[in-house]
Coordinates of N, CA and C in Angstrom, one line a residue:
X1 N 0.8 -1.2 0.0 CA 0.0 0.0 0.0 C 0.9 1.3 0.0
X2 N 1.9 1.2 0.8 CA 2.8 2.3 0.9 C 3.5 2.6 -0.5
X3 N 3.8 1.6 -1.2 CA 4.4 1.8 -2.6 C 3.4 2.4 -3.5
X4 N 2.2 2.0 -3.5 CA 1.2 2.5 -4.3 C 1.0 4.0 -4.1
X5 N 0.9 4.4 -2.8 CA 0.7 5.8 -2.5 C 2.0 6.6 -2.9
X6 N 3.1 6.1 -2.7 CA 4.3 6.8 -3.2 C 4.4 7.0 -4.7
X7 N 4.0 6.0 -5.4 CA 4.0 6.1 -6.9 C 2.9 7.1 -7.3
X8 N 1.7 7.0 -6.7 CA 0.7 8.0 -7.0 C 1.1 9.4 -6.7
X9 N 1.8 9.6 -5.5 CA 2.2 10.9 -5.2 C 3.3 11.5 -6.2
X10 N 4.3 10.6 -6.5 CA 5.3 11.1 -7.4 C 4.7 11.3 -8.8
X11 N 3.8 10.5 -9.2 CA 3.1 10.7 -10.5 C 2.4 12.0 -10.5
X12 N 1.7 12.3 -9.4 CA 1.0 13.6 -9.3 C 2.0 14.8 -9.4
X13 N 3.1 14.7 -8.8 CA 4.1 15.7 -8.9 C 4.6 15.9 -10.4
X14 N 4.8 14.8 -11.1 CA 5.3 14.9 -12.4 C 4.2 15.5 -13.4
X15 N 3.0 15.3 -13.1 CA 1.9 15.8 -14.0 C 1.4 17.2 -13.6
X16 N 1.8 17.6 -12.4 CA 1.3 18.9 -12.0 C 1.9 20.0 -12.8
X17 N 1.2 21.1 -13.1 CA 1.7 22.2 -13.8 C 2.3 23.3 -12.9
X18 N 3.4 23.9 -13.3 CA 3.9 24.9 -12.4 C 3.1 26.2 -12.4
X19 N 3.1 26.8 -11.3 CA 2.3 28.1 -11.2 C 3.3 29.2 -11.4
X20 N 3.0 30.1 -12.4 CA 3.9 31.2 -12.7 C 3.2 32.5 -12.4
X21 N 3.8 33.3 -11.6 CA 3.2 34.6 -11.2 C 3.6 35.6 -12.2
X22 N 2.7 36.1 -13.0 CA 3.0 37.1 -14.0 C 2.9 38.5 -13.4
X23 N 3.8 39.4 -13.7 CA 3.7 40.7 -13.1 C 2.5 41.5 -13.7
X24 N 2.0 42.4 -12.9 CA 0.9 43.2 -13.4 C 1.4 44.1 -14.5
X25 N 0.6 44.4 -15.5 CA 1.0 45.2 -16.6 C 0.3 46.6 -16.5
X26 N 0.7 47.5 -17.3 CA 0.0 48.8 -17.4 C -1.5 48.6 -17.8
X27 N -1.8 47.6 -18.6 CA -3.2 47.3 -18.9 C -4.0 47.0 -17.7
X28 N -3.4 46.1 -16.8 CA -4.1 45.7 -15.6 C -4.4 47.0 -14.7
X29 N -3.4 47.8 -14.5 CA -3.6 49.0 -13.6 C -4.5 50.0 -14.3
X30 N -4.4 50.2 -15.6 CA -5.3 51.2 -16.3 C -6.7 50.7 -16.2
X31 N -7.0 49.5 -16.4 CA -8.3 48.9 -16.3 C -8.9 49.1 -14.9
X32 N -8.1 48.8 -13.9 CA -8.6 49.0 -12.5 C -8.8 50.5 -12.1
X33 N -7.9 51.3 -12.6 CA -7.9 52.7 -12.2 C -9.1 53.5 -12.9
X34 N -9.4 53.0 -14.1 CA -10.5 53.7 -14.8 C -11.9 53.1 -14.6
X35 N -12.0 52.1 -13.8 CA -13.2 51.4 -13.5 C -13.9 52.3 -12.5
X36 N -15.0 53.0 -12.9 CA -15.7 54.0 -12.0 C -16.7 53.3 -11.1
X37 N -17.0 52.0 -11.3 CA -18.1 51.4 -10.5 C -17.5 50.4 -9.5
X38 N -16.3 49.9 -9.7 CA -15.8 48.9 -8.8 C -15.0 49.4 -7.7
X39 N -15.4 49.3 -6.4 CA -14.6 49.8 -5.3 C -13.4 48.9 -5.1
X40 N -13.5 47.6 -5.4 CA -12.4 46.7 -5.2 C -11.3 47.1 -6.2
X41 N -11.7 47.4 -7.5 CA -10.7 47.7 -8.5 C -10.1 49.1 -8.2
X42 N -10.9 50.0 -7.7 CA -10.3 51.3 -7.3 C -9.3 51.1 -6.1
X43 N -9.7 50.3 -5.2 CA -8.7 50.0 -4.1 C -7.5 49.4 -4.5
X44 N -7.6 48.4 -5.5 CA -6.4 47.8 -6.0 C -5.5 48.8 -6.7
X45 N -6.2 49.7 -7.5 CA -5.5 50.8 -8.2 C -4.6 51.6 -7.3
X46 N -5.3 52.2 -6.3 CA -4.6 53.0 -5.3 C -3.5 52.3 -4.6
X47 N -3.8 51.1 -4.1 CA -2.9 50.3 -3.3 C -1.7 49.9 -4.2
X48 N -1.9 49.5 -5.4 CA -0.8 49.1 -6.2 C 0.1 50.3 -6.5
X49 N -0.4 51.4 -6.9 CA 0.4 52.6 -7.3 C 1.1 53.1 -6.1
X50 N 0.5 53.3 -5.0 CA 1.2 53.9 -3.8 C 2.1 52.9 -3.2
X51 N 1.7 51.6 -3.2 CA 2.6 50.6 -2.7 C 3.9 50.5 -3.6
X52 N 3.7 50.6 -4.9 CA 4.9 50.6 -5.8 C 5.8 51.8 -5.6
X53 N 5.2 53.0 -5.4 CA 6.0 54.2 -5.2 C 6.8 54.0 -3.9
X54 N 6.2 53.6 -2.8 CA 6.9 53.4 -1.5 C 7.9 52.3 -1.6
X55 N 7.6 51.3 -2.3 CA 8.6 50.2 -2.5 C 9.9 50.7 -3.3
X56 N 9.6 51.5 -4.3 CA 10.7 52.1 -5.1 C 11.6 53.0 -4.2
X57 N 10.9 53.8 -3.4 CA 11.7 54.7 -2.5 C 12.5 53.9 -1.5
X58 N 11.8 52.9 -0.9 CA 12.5 52.1 0.1 C 13.7 51.4 -0.5
X59 N 13.5 50.8 -1.7 CA 14.6 50.1 -2.4 C 15.8 51.0 -2.7
X60 N 15.5 52.2 -3.2 CA 16.5 53.2 -3.5 C 17.2 53.6 -2.2
X61 N 16.4 53.8 -1.1 CA 17.0 54.2 0.2 C 17.9 53.2 0.7
X62 N 17.6 51.9 0.6 CA 18.5 50.8 1.0 C 19.8 50.9 0.3
X63 N 19.7 51.1 -1.0 CA 20.9 51.2 -1.9 C 21.8 52.4 -1.4
X64 N 21.1 53.5 -1.1 CA 21.9 54.7 -0.6 C 22.6 54.4 0.7
X65 N 21.8 53.8 1.6 CA 22.4 53.4 2.9 C 23.6 52.5 2.8
X66 N 23.4 51.5 1.9 CA 24.5 50.5 1.7 C 25.8 51.1 1.1
X67 N 25.6 52.2 0.4 CA 26.8 52.8 -0.2 C 27.3 54.0 0.5
X68 N 26.7 54.4 1.6 CA 27.1 55.5 2.4 C 27.9 55.1 3.6
X69 N 29.2 55.3 3.7 CA 30.0 54.9 4.8 C 29.7 55.6 6.1
X70 N 29.3 56.9 6.0 CA 29.0 57.7 7.2 C 27.6 58.0 7.3
X71 N 27.2 58.5 8.5 CA 25.8 58.9 8.7 C 25.6 60.2 7.9
X72 N 24.5 60.3 7.2 CA 24.2 61.5 6.5 C 22.8 61.9 6.9
X73 N 22.4 63.2 6.8 CA 21.1 63.6 7.2 C 20.0 63.0 6.3
X74 N 18.8 62.9 6.9 CA 17.6 62.3 6.2 C 17.4 63.0 4.9
X75 N 17.5 64.4 4.8 CA 17.2 65.1 3.6 C 18.2 64.7 2.5
X76 N 19.4 64.4 2.8 CA 20.4 63.9 1.8 C 20.0 62.5 1.3
X77 N 19.6 61.7 2.3 CA 19.1 60.3 1.9 C 18.0 60.4 0.9
X78 N 17.0 61.3 1.2 CA 15.8 61.4 0.3 C 16.3 61.9 -1.1
X79 N 17.1 62.9 -1.1 CA 17.6 63.4 -2.4 C 18.3 62.4 -3.2
X80 N 19.2 61.7 -2.6 CA 20.0 60.7 -3.3 C 19.1 59.5 -3.8
X81 N 18.1 59.1 -3.0 CA 17.3 58.0 -3.5 C 16.4 58.5 -4.6
X82 N 15.9 59.8 -4.5 CA 15.0 60.3 -5.6 C 15.8 60.4 -6.9
X83 N 17.0 60.9 -6.8 CA 17.9 61.0 -8.0 C 18.1 59.7 -8.6
X84 N 18.4 58.7 -7.8 CA 18.6 57.3 -8.3 C 17.4 56.8 -9.0
X85 N 16.2 57.1 -8.5 CA 14.9 56.7 -9.1 C 14.6 57.5 -10.4
X86 N 15.1 58.7 -10.5 CA 14.8 59.5 -11.6 C 13.6 60.4 -11.5
X87 N 13.0 60.5 -10.3 CA 11.9 61.4 -10.1 C 12.0 62.0 -8.7
X88 N 11.5 63.2 -8.5 CA 11.5 63.9 -7.3 C 10.1 64.5 -7.0
X89 N 9.3 63.7 -6.3 CA 7.9 64.1 -6.1 C 8.0 65.3 -5.1
X90 N 7.3 66.4 -5.4 CA 7.4 67.5 -4.5 C 6.7 67.2 -3.1
X91 N 7.2 67.7 -2.0 CA 6.7 67.3 -0.7 C 5.2 67.7 -0.6
X92 N 4.7 68.7 -1.3 CA 3.3 69.1 -1.2 C 2.4 68.4 -2.2
X93 N 2.9 67.5 -3.0 CA 2.1 66.7 -3.9 C 1.1 65.8 -3.2
X94 N -0.1 65.8 -3.6 CA -1.1 65.0 -2.9 C -1.2 63.7 -3.6
X95 N -1.8 62.7 -2.9 CA -1.9 61.4 -3.5 C -2.8 61.4 -4.7
X96 N -3.8 62.2 -4.7 CA -4.7 62.3 -5.9 C -3.9 62.8 -7.1
X97 N -3.0 63.7 -6.9 CA -2.2 64.2 -8.0 C -1.3 63.1 -8.6
X98 N -0.6 62.3 -7.7 CA 0.2 61.2 -8.1 C -0.6 60.2 -8.9
X99 N -1.8 59.9 -8.4 CA -2.6 58.9 -9.1 C -3.0 59.5 -10.5
X100 N -3.3 60.7 -10.6 CA -3.7 61.4 -11.9 C -2.5 61.3 -12.8
X101 N -1.3 61.6 -12.3 CA -0.1 61.5 -13.2 C 0.1 60.1 -13.8
X102 N -0.1 59.1 -13.0 CA 0.1 57.7 -13.5 C -1.0 57.4 -14.5
X103 N -2.2 57.6 -14.1 CA -3.4 57.2 -15.0 C -3.3 58.0 -16.3
X104 N -3.0 59.3 -16.3 CA -2.8 60.1 -17.5 C -1.7 59.6 -18.4
X105 N -0.6 59.2 -17.7 CA 0.5 58.6 -18.5 C 0.1 57.3 -19.2
X106 N -0.7 56.5 -18.5 CA -1.1 55.2 -19.1 C -2.1 55.5 -20.2
X107 N -3.0 56.6 -20.0 CA -4.0 56.9 -21.0 C -3.3 57.5 -22.3
X108 N -2.2 58.3 -22.1 CA -1.6 58.9 -23.2 C -0.5 58.0 -23.9
X109 N -0.2 56.8 -23.3 CA 0.8 55.9 -23.9 C 0.2 54.5 -24.0
X110 N -0.8 54.3 -24.8 CA -1.4 53.0 -24.8 C -0.5 51.9 -25.5
X111 N 0.4 52.3 -26.3 CA 1.3 51.4 -26.9 C 2.3 50.7 -26.0
X112 N 2.5 51.3 -24.8 CA 3.4 50.7 -23.8 C 2.7 50.0 -22.7
X113 N 1.4 50.0 -22.7 CA 0.7 49.4 -21.5 C 0.9 47.9 -21.3
X114 N 1.5 47.3 -22.2 CA 1.8 45.8 -22.0 C 3.0 45.7 -21.1
X115 N 3.8 46.7 -20.9 CA 5.0 46.6 -20.0 C 4.5 46.5 -18.6
X116 N 5.5 46.1 -17.7 CA 5.1 46.0 -16.3 C 4.6 47.3 -15.7
X117 N 3.7 47.1 -14.8 CA 3.1 48.3 -14.2 C 4.1 49.1 -13.4
X118 N 5.0 48.4 -12.7 CA 5.9 49.1 -11.9 C 6.9 50.0 -12.7
X119 N 7.2 49.5 -13.9 CA 8.1 50.2 -14.8 C 7.4 51.5 -15.3
X120 N 6.1 51.3 -15.7 CA 5.3 52.4 -16.2 C 5.1 53.5 -15.2
X121 N 4.9 53.1 -13.9 CA 4.7 54.0 -12.8 C 6.0 54.9 -12.7
X122 N 7.1 54.2 -12.8 CA 8.4 55.0 -12.7 C 8.5 55.9 -13.8
X123 N 8.2 55.5 -15.1 CA 8.3 56.4 -16.2 C 7.3 57.6 -16.1
X124 N 6.1 57.3 -15.6 CA 5.1 58.4 -15.4 C 5.7 59.5 -14.4
X125 N 6.2 59.0 -13.3 CA 6.7 59.9 -12.3 C 7.9 60.7 -12.7
X126 N 8.8 60.0 -13.5 CA 10.0 60.6 -14.0 C 9.6 61.7 -15.0
X127 N 8.6 61.4 -15.8 CA 8.2 62.4 -16.8 C 7.6 63.7 -16.2
X128 N 6.8 63.5 -15.1 CA 6.1 64.6 -14.5 C 6.9 65.3 -13.4
X129 N 7.7 64.5 -12.7 CA 8.5 65.1 -11.6 C 10.0 64.8 -11.7
X130 N 10.6 65.4 -12.8 CA 12.0 65.2 -12.9 C 12.8 65.9 -11.8
X131 N 14.0 65.4 -11.5 CA 14.8 66.0 -10.4 C 15.5 67.2 -11.0

């Protein structure tokens, strides 16, 4: 009985299909952000865009910290990480403004919406908020 179960288990592993996580594209984000009736889609839109922006900032900040031998002021960290990302969001920019910038970029560049959403978010911010 043990052999039969082992063979069945191994056979199931051999026949199973791998799960591949595909990154979200600009099409996915544009669809969610322009859906005026779905609260879930709107929440996904906001969460993905602002989560991506914060993740980009954090990743750049980690890179700056790793390459800075001495303690430097927070303002210098912020500037270095923004320059590394290619965008400098003004401190008084509101979340709605950032959302509009990304959605407008996706609307005006339909030929690139197949690219990853995180890349397009970075392009949108760099185009609107250059350093």
